[in-house]
Amino acid sequence: MAKVLCVLYDDPVAGYPKSYARDGIPKIERYPGGQTTPTPRQIDFKPGELLGSVSGGLGLYKFLEGLGHTFVVTSDKEGTTSVFERELPDAEIVISQPFWPAYLTAERIAKAKKLKLAITAGIGSDHVDLQAAIEHGVTVAEVTYSNSISVSEHVVMMILSLVRNYIPSYKWVIDGGWNIADCVSSSYDLEAMEVGTVGSGRIGLGVLRRLKPFDVKLHYTDRHRLPEDVEKDLKLTYHPNAESMVRVCDVVTINAPLHPETEHLFNDALIDKMKRGAYLVNTARGKICDRDAVVRALKSGKLAGYAGDVWFPQPAPRDHPWRTMPHHGMTPHTSGTSLSAQARYAAGTREILECWFEGRPIREEYLIVDSGKLAGTGAHSYSVGKTA
Ligand code: NDP
């Protein structure tokens, strides 16, 4: 029997919910492009419940304990005395979410002698040292597409929030004011602005498609060009690199994975090439931006706003400068863990586990590392090497 170690974020401070704002969530069977949503044999939760926190246990308690496995669920993941560190040496499977990542460093993988499978309940396995996973024969899988559209929606929300100055205006209301001039002194229309994405995969293309009706001018840069019919339909301008794109954009959104090529891509030098008063939205990974360069650019007015939900490290320390920098619209890492997304990635995690225990192949699109090499989606999207 296996020991499954699962690291999830804490329950709400008010306790695990007894009821929800809505009675359920719409059922989606296919993602854009045709890939099917997860197809586990069974689920033991009601879609729309909170599954990503400790008491939710990704809806896996009954399934795993019913099979006789040991299922350890914790939010305690930092430091040598944490539950995660103590339970890791004899765990066969580790499950973690990017929102509350259990960093599987090379040192930890070396200590986890029995570790065979690391599942990301969500998308983005950069919290796992993939080179170490390759060297130790650990399979890495994630639930591709499960929350891509959730993030695309969040990006659109953040772009509009920044450009229209929503958050400070809301704050005036809470504070009892009616300060229209204060609210609108930095409020604009998005219409006719130049908006560009770094990365036009599942999330980036989802953002472009959602922005089309806003009558903006759309740009993108990516390692591969989109099909001609998509470029035509969305009236896209392609740029061979981020530098060429950011020079012309009023709004830039980052939707590329973190890998050695994208780490600190948005540093002083690249931000300097952006238009004065541009907005930057990053829901991809915190380390794609140079933390202090972003703060400097907001303070100097080079950037008019920065928003996103990804930080480094996570959870962000209380004194992280992005909490207090001016003109920001940051949230904790929430965009990909709406209740709707949780239902999909919990079902996807269950599907991966069912395959693993029954000796059936895991879907190619879920694989990142397998049999000592990058595999499936990982072979397409990731490169190995260290991000500091
Ligand atoms: P996809 O793999 O579908 O798309 C990423 C795109 O970025 C690909 O087209 C890729 O090109 C491209 N890309 C890679 N490197 C570069 C580069 N240097 N410059 C420009 N483009 C590049 O991934 P998703 O859209 O599903 O997700 C993107 C990222 O978003 C994830 O890796 C993850 O880090 C983050 N994410 C965040 C979530 C959140 O909750 N905030 C939730 C889910 C994901 P190519 O096809 O050549 O590889």
Short mmCIF file of C-alpha atoms and ligand atoms in Angstrom, two decimals:
data_model
loop_
_atom_site.label_atom_id
_atom_site.label_comp_id
_atom_site.label_asym_id
_atom_site.label_seq_id
_atom_site.Cartn_x
_atom_site.Cartn_y
_atom_site.Cartn_z
CA MET A 1 0.00 0.00 0.00
CA ALA A 2 1.25 3.45 -0.84
CA LYS A 3 1.69 6.52 1.27
CA VAL A 4 0.22 9.52 -0.50
CA LEU A 5 1.39 12.89 0.82
CA CYS A 6 -0.78 15.80 -0.18
CA VAL A 7 0.00 19.45 0.51
CA LEU A 8 -2.98 21.80 0.31
CA TYR A 9 -3.73 25.33 1.45
CA ASP A 10 -5.36 25.98 4.82
CA ASP A 11 -9.12 25.88 5.35
CA PRO A 12 -10.85 29.29 5.49
CA VAL A 13 -10.21 31.15 8.76
CA ALA A 14 -13.94 30.86 9.51
CA GLY A 15 -13.81 27.08 9.09
CA TYR A 16 -14.64 24.70 6.25
CA PRO A 17 -17.83 25.97 4.51
CA LYS A 18 -21.15 24.38 5.40
CA SER A 19 -22.92 25.99 2.44
CA TYR A 20 -22.05 27.78 -0.79
CA ALA A 21 -23.19 30.87 -2.69
CA ARG A 22 -24.41 28.71 -5.57
CA ASP A 23 -25.91 25.24 -5.78
CA GLY A 24 -23.50 23.91 -8.34
CA ILE A 25 -21.31 24.68 -11.32
CA PRO A 26 -21.96 24.32 -15.05
CA LYS A 27 -20.81 21.01 -16.50
CA ILE A 28 -18.09 21.25 -19.12
CA GLU A 29 -17.21 18.16 -21.15
CA ARG A 30 -14.55 19.53 -23.50
CA TYR A 31 -12.07 22.37 -23.42
CA PRO A 32 -11.54 24.71 -26.39
CA GLY A 33 -9.72 22.64 -29.00
CA GLY A 34 -11.55 19.44 -28.07
CA GLN A 35 -9.56 17.87 -25.20
CA THR A 36 -11.95 16.14 -22.82
CA THR A 37 -12.24 17.29 -19.22
CA PRO A 38 -11.06 14.68 -16.67
CA THR A 39 -12.67 11.26 -16.89
CA PRO A 40 -12.12 9.42 -13.60
CA ARG A 41 -14.21 6.31 -13.09
CA GLN A 42 -15.87 7.99 -10.13
CA ILE A 43 -15.71 11.08 -7.92
CA ASP A 44 -16.61 11.35 -4.24
CA PHE A 45 -17.41 15.06 -4.12
CA LYS A 46 -20.05 17.45 -5.36
CA PRO A 47 -18.62 19.79 -8.03
CA GLY A 48 -18.63 23.29 -6.54
CA GLU A 49 -17.39 22.24 -3.09
CA LEU A 50 -14.12 23.57 -1.62
CA LEU A 51 -11.66 20.79 -2.43
CA GLY A 52 -8.29 22.56 -2.52
CA SER A 53 -7.96 23.12 1.23
CA VAL A 54 -6.94 20.54 3.82
CA SER A 55 -10.46 19.42 4.81
CA GLY A 56 -11.45 19.17 1.15
CA GLY A 57 -8.52 16.82 0.48
CA LEU A 58 -9.18 17.11 -3.28
CA GLY A 59 -12.12 14.80 -2.65
CA LEU A 60 -9.71 11.89 -2.32
CA TYR A 61 -10.08 10.73 1.30
CA LYS A 62 -12.72 8.05 0.65
CA PHE A 63 -11.05 6.78 -2.51
CA LEU A 64 -7.51 6.47 -1.15
CA GLU A 65 -8.38 5.24 2.32
CA GLY A 66 -10.89 2.83 0.80
CA LEU A 67 -8.06 1.25 -1.19
CA GLY A 68 -6.03 0.93 2.01
CA HIS A 69 -3.48 3.63 1.20
CA THR A 70 -2.21 6.08 3.79
CA PHE A 71 -3.36 9.58 2.87
CA VAL A 72 -1.58 12.38 4.69
CA VAL A 73 -2.94 15.86 4.01
CA THR A 74 -1.21 18.91 5.41
CA SER A 75 -0.65 22.60 4.80
CA ASP A 76 2.55 22.56 6.86
CA LYS A 77 5.25 22.58 4.19
CA GLU A 78 8.08 24.92 5.18
CA GLY A 79 11.28 24.04 7.01
CA THR A 80 12.89 20.85 8.23
CA THR A 81 10.38 20.28 11.03
CA SER A 82 7.30 20.66 8.80
CA VAL A 83 4.87 17.77 8.38
CA PHE A 84 5.75 17.71 4.67
CA GLU A 85 9.47 17.30 5.34
CA ARG A 86 8.87 14.66 8.02
CA GLU A 87 6.43 12.59 5.95
CA LEU A 88 8.37 12.83 2.67
CA PRO A 89 11.08 10.14 3.18
CA ASP A 90 8.64 7.21 2.82
CA ALA A 91 6.00 8.82 0.58
CA GLU A 92 5.40 7.12 -2.78
CA ILE A 93 3.19 9.86 -4.20
CA VAL A 94 3.27 13.59 -3.53
CA ILE A 95 0.37 15.83 -4.56
CA SER A 96 0.71 19.59 -4.45
CA GLN A 97 -0.97 22.65 -5.92
CA PRO A 98 0.92 25.59 -7.45
CA PHE A 99 -1.16 27.90 -5.22
CA TRP A 100 0.47 26.43 -2.12
CA PRO A 101 3.45 24.67 -3.62
CA ALA A 102 5.38 21.97 -1.82
CA TYR A 103 8.73 22.76 -3.40
CA LEU A 104 10.22 19.43 -4.44
CA THR A 105 13.84 20.51 -4.61
CA ALA A 106 16.71 18.24 -5.67
CA GLU A 107 17.63 17.81 -1.97
CA ARG A 108 14.10 16.77 -1.06
CA ILE A 109 13.83 14.39 -4.03
CA ALA A 110 17.14 12.79 -2.99
CA LYS A 111 15.72 12.25 0.52
CA ALA A 112 12.43 10.83 -0.77
CA LYS A 113 13.78 7.39 -1.59
CA LYS A 114 10.34 5.86 -2.26
CA LEU A 115 8.96 8.74 -4.31
CA LYS A 116 7.62 7.56 -7.67
CA LEU A 117 4.93 10.06 -8.66
CA ALA A 118 4.56 13.83 -8.16
CA ILE A 119 1.17 15.19 -9.18
CA THR A 120 0.43 18.86 -9.65
CA ALA A 121 -3.26 19.38 -8.90
CA GLY A 122 -3.50 22.22 -11.39
CA ILE A 123 -1.03 23.39 -14.01
CA GLY A 124 2.63 24.38 -13.74
CA SER A 125 5.15 21.94 -12.29
CA ASP A 126 7.99 24.42 -11.84
CA HIS A 127 7.87 23.80 -8.07
CA VAL A 128 9.37 20.38 -8.88
CA ASP A 129 13.05 20.18 -9.80
CA LEU A 130 12.41 18.39 -13.10
CA GLN A 131 16.07 17.51 -13.65
CA ALA A 132 16.14 15.77 -10.26
CA ALA A 133 12.84 14.02 -11.06
CA ILE A 134 14.38 12.78 -14.32
CA GLU A 135 17.51 11.55 -12.54
CA HIS A 136 15.54 9.74 -9.81
CA GLY A 137 12.95 8.18 -12.13
CA VAL A 138 10.05 10.16 -10.62
CA THR A 139 7.01 10.59 -12.88
CA VAL A 140 5.62 14.14 -12.85
CA ALA A 141 2.07 14.80 -14.03
CA GLU A 142 -0.29 17.77 -13.99
CA VAL A 143 -3.92 18.31 -14.93
CA THR A 144 -3.44 20.13 -18.20
CA TYR A 145 -6.16 22.61 -19.19
CA SER A 146 -8.06 22.16 -15.89
CA ASN A 147 -7.83 25.82 -14.92
CA SER A 148 -6.59 27.58 -18.07
CA ILE A 149 -9.86 29.36 -18.80
CA SER A 150 -10.21 30.25 -15.10
CA VAL A 151 -6.91 32.11 -15.41
CA SER A 152 -7.85 33.73 -18.73
CA GLU A 153 -10.96 35.18 -17.06
CA HIS A 154 -8.87 36.46 -14.16
CA VAL A 155 -6.45 38.17 -16.56
CA VAL A 156 -9.29 40.00 -18.30
CA MET A 157 -10.67 41.03 -14.90
CA MET A 158 -7.28 42.37 -13.81
CA ILE A 159 -6.68 44.27 -17.05
CA LEU A 160 -10.04 46.02 -16.71
CA SER A 161 -9.51 46.63 -12.97
CA LEU A 162 -6.19 48.36 -13.58
CA VAL A 163 -7.11 50.37 -16.66
CA ARG A 164 -10.41 51.59 -15.17
CA ASN A 165 -8.90 52.13 -11.69
CA TYR A 166 -11.50 49.86 -10.09
CA ILE A 167 -9.78 48.92 -6.82
CA PRO A 168 -9.03 52.47 -5.56
CA SER A 169 -12.58 53.51 -6.56
CA TYR A 170 -14.06 50.61 -4.57
CA LYS A 171 -11.92 51.64 -1.63
CA TRP A 172 -13.40 55.17 -1.69
CA VAL A 173 -16.84 53.60 -1.32
CA ILE A 174 -15.77 51.41 1.60
CA ASP A 175 -14.21 54.47 3.25
CA GLY A 176 -17.52 56.38 2.99
CA GLY A 177 -16.39 58.75 0.24
CA TRP A 178 -17.89 59.89 -3.07
CA ASN A 179 -14.61 61.14 -4.53
CA ILE A 180 -15.29 60.94 -8.23
CA ALA A 181 -12.33 63.04 -9.29
CA ASP A 182 -9.96 60.95 -7.17
CA CYS A 183 -11.36 57.80 -8.76
CA VAL A 184 -11.22 58.94 -12.37
CA SER A 185 -7.92 60.85 -12.34
CA SER A 186 -6.31 57.61 -13.43
CA SER A 187 -9.19 55.80 -15.10
CA TYR A 188 -9.23 55.06 -18.85
CA ASP A 189 -11.15 53.03 -21.41
CA LEU A 190 -9.56 49.84 -22.66
CA GLU A 191 -11.13 50.37 -26.08
CA ALA A 192 -8.57 50.90 -28.88
CA MET A 193 -5.59 50.16 -26.61
CA GLU A 194 -2.77 47.89 -27.84
CA VAL A 195 -2.83 44.70 -25.76
CA GLY A 196 -0.21 41.98 -26.03
CA THR A 197 0.44 38.57 -24.52
CA VAL A 198 3.78 36.86 -23.94
CA GLY A 199 2.72 33.29 -24.67
CA SER A 200 -0.36 32.36 -26.65
CA GLY A 201 -1.06 28.85 -25.43
CA ARG A 202 -4.18 27.75 -23.61
CA ILE A 203 -4.35 30.77 -21.28
CA GLY A 204 -2.86 33.39 -23.60
CA LEU A 205 -5.13 32.47 -26.50
CA GLY A 206 -8.08 32.38 -24.09
CA VAL A 207 -7.24 35.95 -23.09
CA LEU A 208 -6.94 37.08 -26.72
CA ARG A 209 -10.28 35.52 -27.61
CA ARG A 210 -11.98 37.13 -24.60
CA LEU A 211 -10.55 40.55 -25.41
CA LYS A 212 -11.60 40.57 -29.07
CA PRO A 213 -15.07 42.07 -28.38
CA PHE A 214 -13.46 44.98 -26.51
CA ASP A 215 -12.23 46.42 -29.83
CA VAL A 216 -8.61 46.49 -28.77
CA LYS A 217 -5.61 45.89 -31.03
CA LEU A 218 -4.20 42.50 -30.17
CA HIS A 219 -0.52 41.45 -30.21
CA TYR A 220 1.34 38.31 -29.22
CA THR A 221 4.78 36.79 -29.03
CA ASP A 222 5.40 33.09 -28.71
CA ARG A 223 7.95 30.46 -29.68
CA HIS A 224 5.49 29.20 -32.29
CA ARG A 225 3.07 31.18 -34.44
CA LEU A 226 -0.63 30.55 -34.14
CA PRO A 227 -2.47 29.14 -37.19
CA GLU A 228 -3.13 31.74 -39.89
CA ASP A 229 -6.91 31.52 -39.51
CA VAL A 230 -6.63 32.33 -35.78
CA GLU A 231 -4.33 35.29 -36.48
CA LYS A 232 -6.81 36.56 -39.07
CA ASP A 233 -9.92 36.01 -36.95
CA LEU A 234 -8.44 37.90 -33.98
CA LYS A 235 -6.56 40.41 -36.17
CA LEU A 236 -3.35 39.58 -34.32
CA THR A 237 0.04 41.19 -34.77
CA TYR A 238 2.83 38.67 -34.20
CA HIS A 239 6.15 39.77 -32.69
CA PRO A 240 9.30 37.64 -32.81
CA ASN A 241 10.18 38.53 -29.21
CA ALA A 242 8.87 40.25 -26.09
CA GLU A 243 11.05 43.28 -26.63
CA SER A 244 9.47 44.11 -29.98
CA MET A 245 5.97 43.59 -28.55
CA VAL A 246 6.23 45.55 -25.31
CA ARG A 247 7.44 48.68 -27.14
CA VAL A 248 4.02 49.13 -28.77
CA CYS A 249 1.68 47.83 -26.07
CA ASP A 250 -0.42 49.73 -23.53
CA VAL A 251 -1.20 46.49 -21.72
CA VAL A 252 1.02 43.42 -21.50
CA THR A 253 -0.08 40.08 -20.04
CA ILE A 254 2.34 37.24 -19.31
CA ASN A 255 1.10 33.74 -20.10
CA ALA A 256 4.27 31.69 -20.62
CA PRO A 257 5.70 29.04 -18.29
CA LEU A 258 8.59 29.73 -15.96
CA HIS A 259 11.70 28.09 -17.33
CA PRO A 260 15.31 29.27 -17.60
CA GLU A 261 14.46 31.32 -20.72
CA THR A 262 11.61 33.26 -19.05
CA GLU A 263 13.03 33.69 -15.53
CA HIS A 264 13.34 37.44 -14.82
CA LEU A 265 12.40 38.22 -18.42
CA PHE A 266 10.70 41.38 -17.17
CA ASN A 267 13.74 43.06 -15.64
CA ASP A 268 14.73 46.76 -15.63
CA ALA A 269 15.98 46.51 -19.22
CA LEU A 270 12.76 45.09 -20.68
CA ILE A 271 10.45 47.25 -18.56
CA ASP A 272 12.45 50.26 -19.74
CA LYS A 273 11.40 49.39 -23.32
CA MET A 274 7.69 49.53 -22.39
CA LYS A 275 5.54 52.61 -22.99
CA ARG A 276 5.32 55.02 -20.06
CA GLY A 277 2.06 54.29 -18.25
CA ALA A 278 1.75 50.70 -19.51
CA TYR A 279 -0.01 48.07 -17.42
CA LEU A 280 1.53 44.67 -16.72
CA VAL A 281 -0.51 41.63 -15.68
CA ASN A 282 1.29 38.46 -14.64
CA THR A 283 -0.67 35.37 -13.66
CA ALA A 284 2.01 33.01 -15.00
CA ARG A 285 4.77 32.84 -12.37
CA GLY A 286 6.20 35.46 -10.02
CA LYS A 287 9.80 34.81 -11.02
CA ILE A 288 9.14 35.80 -14.64
CA CYS A 289 9.31 39.36 -13.30
CA ASP A 290 12.21 40.85 -11.38
CA ARG A 291 10.53 41.68 -8.08
CA ASP A 292 12.36 44.93 -7.39
CA ALA A 293 12.32 46.13 -11.01
CA VAL A 294 8.49 46.02 -10.87
CA VAL A 295 8.46 48.06 -7.65
CA ARG A 296 10.85 50.63 -9.15
CA ALA A 297 8.75 50.95 -12.31
CA LEU A 298 5.52 51.53 -10.35
CA LYS A 299 7.17 54.10 -8.11
CA SER A 300 8.67 56.02 -11.04
CA GLY A 301 5.44 55.94 -13.06
CA LYS A 302 7.00 53.88 -15.84
CA LEU A 303 4.25 51.33 -15.19
CA ALA A 304 0.77 52.68 -14.39
CA GLY A 305 -0.28 49.41 -12.80
CA TYR A 306 0.77 45.83 -12.06
CA ALA A 307 -1.54 42.97 -11.18
CA GLY A 308 -1.35 39.24 -10.90
CA ASP A 309 -1.67 36.41 -8.46
CA VAL A 310 1.74 34.78 -8.62
CA TRP A 311 4.58 35.53 -6.23
CA PHE A 312 7.87 34.07 -5.16
CA PRO A 313 8.00 32.42 -2.73
CA GLN A 314 4.47 31.32 -1.98
CA PRO A 315 2.94 32.13 0.39
CA ALA A 316 4.47 35.58 0.05
CA PRO A 317 6.09 36.82 3.27
CA ARG A 318 4.28 39.65 5.06
CA ASP A 319 6.98 42.12 4.05
CA HIS A 320 6.96 41.19 0.33
CA PRO A 321 7.19 44.59 -1.44
CA TRP A 322 4.44 43.67 -3.90
CA ARG A 323 1.94 43.88 -1.01
CA THR A 324 2.60 47.59 -0.54
CA MET A 325 3.89 48.93 -3.88
CA PRO A 326 1.72 51.65 -5.47
CA HIS A 327 -0.90 50.98 -8.18
CA HIS A 328 -1.04 47.24 -7.77
CA GLY A 329 -3.97 44.87 -7.98
CA MET A 330 -2.38 41.73 -6.55
CA THR A 331 -4.33 38.81 -5.14
CA PRO A 332 -3.02 35.66 -3.48
CA HIS A 333 -2.58 32.82 -5.98
CA THR A 334 -6.28 32.36 -6.67
CA SER A 335 -6.94 32.64 -10.40
CA GLY A 336 -6.65 28.94 -11.15
CA THR A 337 -8.37 27.68 -8.03
CA SER A 338 -11.93 28.90 -8.34
CA LEU A 339 -14.45 26.30 -7.16
CA SER A 340 -15.09 25.56 -10.83
CA ALA A 341 -11.40 24.88 -11.47
CA GLN A 342 -11.05 22.79 -8.32
CA ALA A 343 -13.77 20.39 -9.48
CA ARG A 344 -11.80 19.78 -12.69
CA TYR A 345 -8.33 19.42 -11.24
CA ALA A 346 -9.56 17.27 -8.35
CA ALA A 347 -11.22 14.97 -10.89
CA GLY A 348 -8.01 15.03 -12.97
CA THR A 349 -5.90 14.11 -9.94
CA ARG A 350 -8.27 11.23 -9.27
CA GLU A 351 -7.98 10.12 -12.90
CA ILE A 352 -4.16 10.13 -12.68
CA LEU A 353 -4.24 8.14 -9.43
CA GLU A 354 -6.70 5.58 -10.83
CA CYS A 355 -4.39 5.07 -13.81
CA TRP A 356 -1.34 4.79 -11.56
CA PHE A 357 -2.84 2.20 -9.21
CA GLU A 358 -4.40 0.19 -12.03
CA GLY A 359 -1.23 0.23 -14.16
CA ARG A 360 -2.98 2.09 -16.99
CA PRO A 361 -1.10 4.79 -18.91
CA ILE A 362 -1.60 8.37 -17.73
CA ARG A 363 -2.87 10.62 -20.55
CA GLU A 364 0.02 12.00 -22.63
CA GLU A 365 -1.30 15.53 -22.14
CA TYR A 366 -0.95 15.17 -18.35
CA LEU A 367 2.66 13.93 -18.41
CA ILE A 368 5.58 16.26 -17.69
CA VAL A 369 8.33 13.75 -16.80
CA ASP A 370 8.13 10.00 -17.32
CA SER A 371 10.64 7.17 -17.63
CA GLY A 372 13.59 9.45 -16.94
CA LYS A 373 12.83 12.14 -19.51
CA LEU A 374 10.52 15.04 -20.30
CA ALA A 375 7.34 13.51 -21.70
CA GLY A 376 3.95 14.49 -23.10
CA THR A 377 3.12 18.13 -22.39
CA GLY A 378 6.42 18.42 -20.51
CA ALA A 379 8.43 17.57 -23.63
CA HIS A 380 6.66 20.36 -25.48
CA SER A 381 6.45 23.07 -22.79
CA TYR A 382 9.34 22.62 -20.39
CA SER A 383 13.10 22.76 -20.60
CA VAL A 384 15.30 21.38 -17.86
CA GLY A 385 17.79 23.54 -16.04
CA LYS A 386 17.77 25.54 -12.90
CA THR A 387 15.69 28.61 -12.16
CA ALA A 388 17.32 30.26 -9.14
P1 NDP B 1 0.64 26.56 -22.56
O1 NDP B 1 1.78 25.61 -22.59
O2 NDP B 1 -0.64 26.20 -23.20
O3 NDP B 1 1.09 27.95 -23.19
C1 NDP B 1 2.27 28.59 -22.88
C2 NDP B 1 2.76 29.25 -24.14
O4 NDP B 1 3.92 30.03 -23.82
C3 NDP B 1 3.18 28.23 -25.21
O5 NDP B 1 2.62 28.59 -26.42
C4 NDP B 1 4.69 28.37 -25.18
O6 NDP B 1 5.29 28.10 -26.43
C5 NDP B 1 4.87 29.82 -24.86
N1 NDP B 1 6.21 30.15 -24.44
C6 NDP B 1 7.13 29.41 -23.81
N2 NDP B 1 8.27 30.09 -23.62
C7 NDP B 1 8.07 31.31 -24.18
C8 NDP B 1 8.87 32.46 -24.32
N3 NDP B 1 10.12 32.48 -23.85
N4 NDP B 1 8.34 33.53 -24.94
C9 NDP B 1 7.07 33.50 -25.43
N5 NDP B 1 6.26 32.43 -25.33
C10 NDP B 1 6.75 31.35 -24.69
O7 NDP B 1 0.42 26.91 -21.00
P2 NDP B 1 -0.86 27.56 -20.33
O8 NDP B 1 -1.36 28.65 -21.18
O9 NDP B 1 -1.81 26.50 -19.90
O10 NDP B 1 -0.20 28.12 -18.99
C11 NDP B 1 0.85 29.08 -19.04
C12 NDP B 1 1.43 29.24 -17.65
O11 NDP B 1 0.47 29.85 -16.80
C13 NDP B 1 1.75 27.93 -16.95
O12 NDP B 1 3.02 27.43 -17.30
C14 NDP B 1 1.70 28.32 -15.51
O13 NDP B 1 2.98 28.76 -15.09
C15 NDP B 1 0.74 29.48 -15.48
N6 NDP B 1 -0.51 29.11 -14.82
C16 NDP B 1 -0.94 29.89 -13.80
C17 NDP B 1 -2.07 29.57 -13.10
C18 NDP B 1 -2.57 30.43 -11.98
O14 NDP B 1 -3.37 29.96 -11.20
N7 NDP B 1 -2.14 31.66 -11.89
C19 NDP B 1 -2.85 28.36 -13.42
C20 NDP B 1 -2.37 27.68 -14.60
C21 NDP B 1 -1.23 28.02 -15.22
P3 NDP B 1 5.63 26.60 -26.85
O15 NDP B 1 4.34 26.06 -27.36
O16 NDP B 1 6.67 26.71 -27.86
O17 NDP B 1 6.13 25.92 -25.62
#
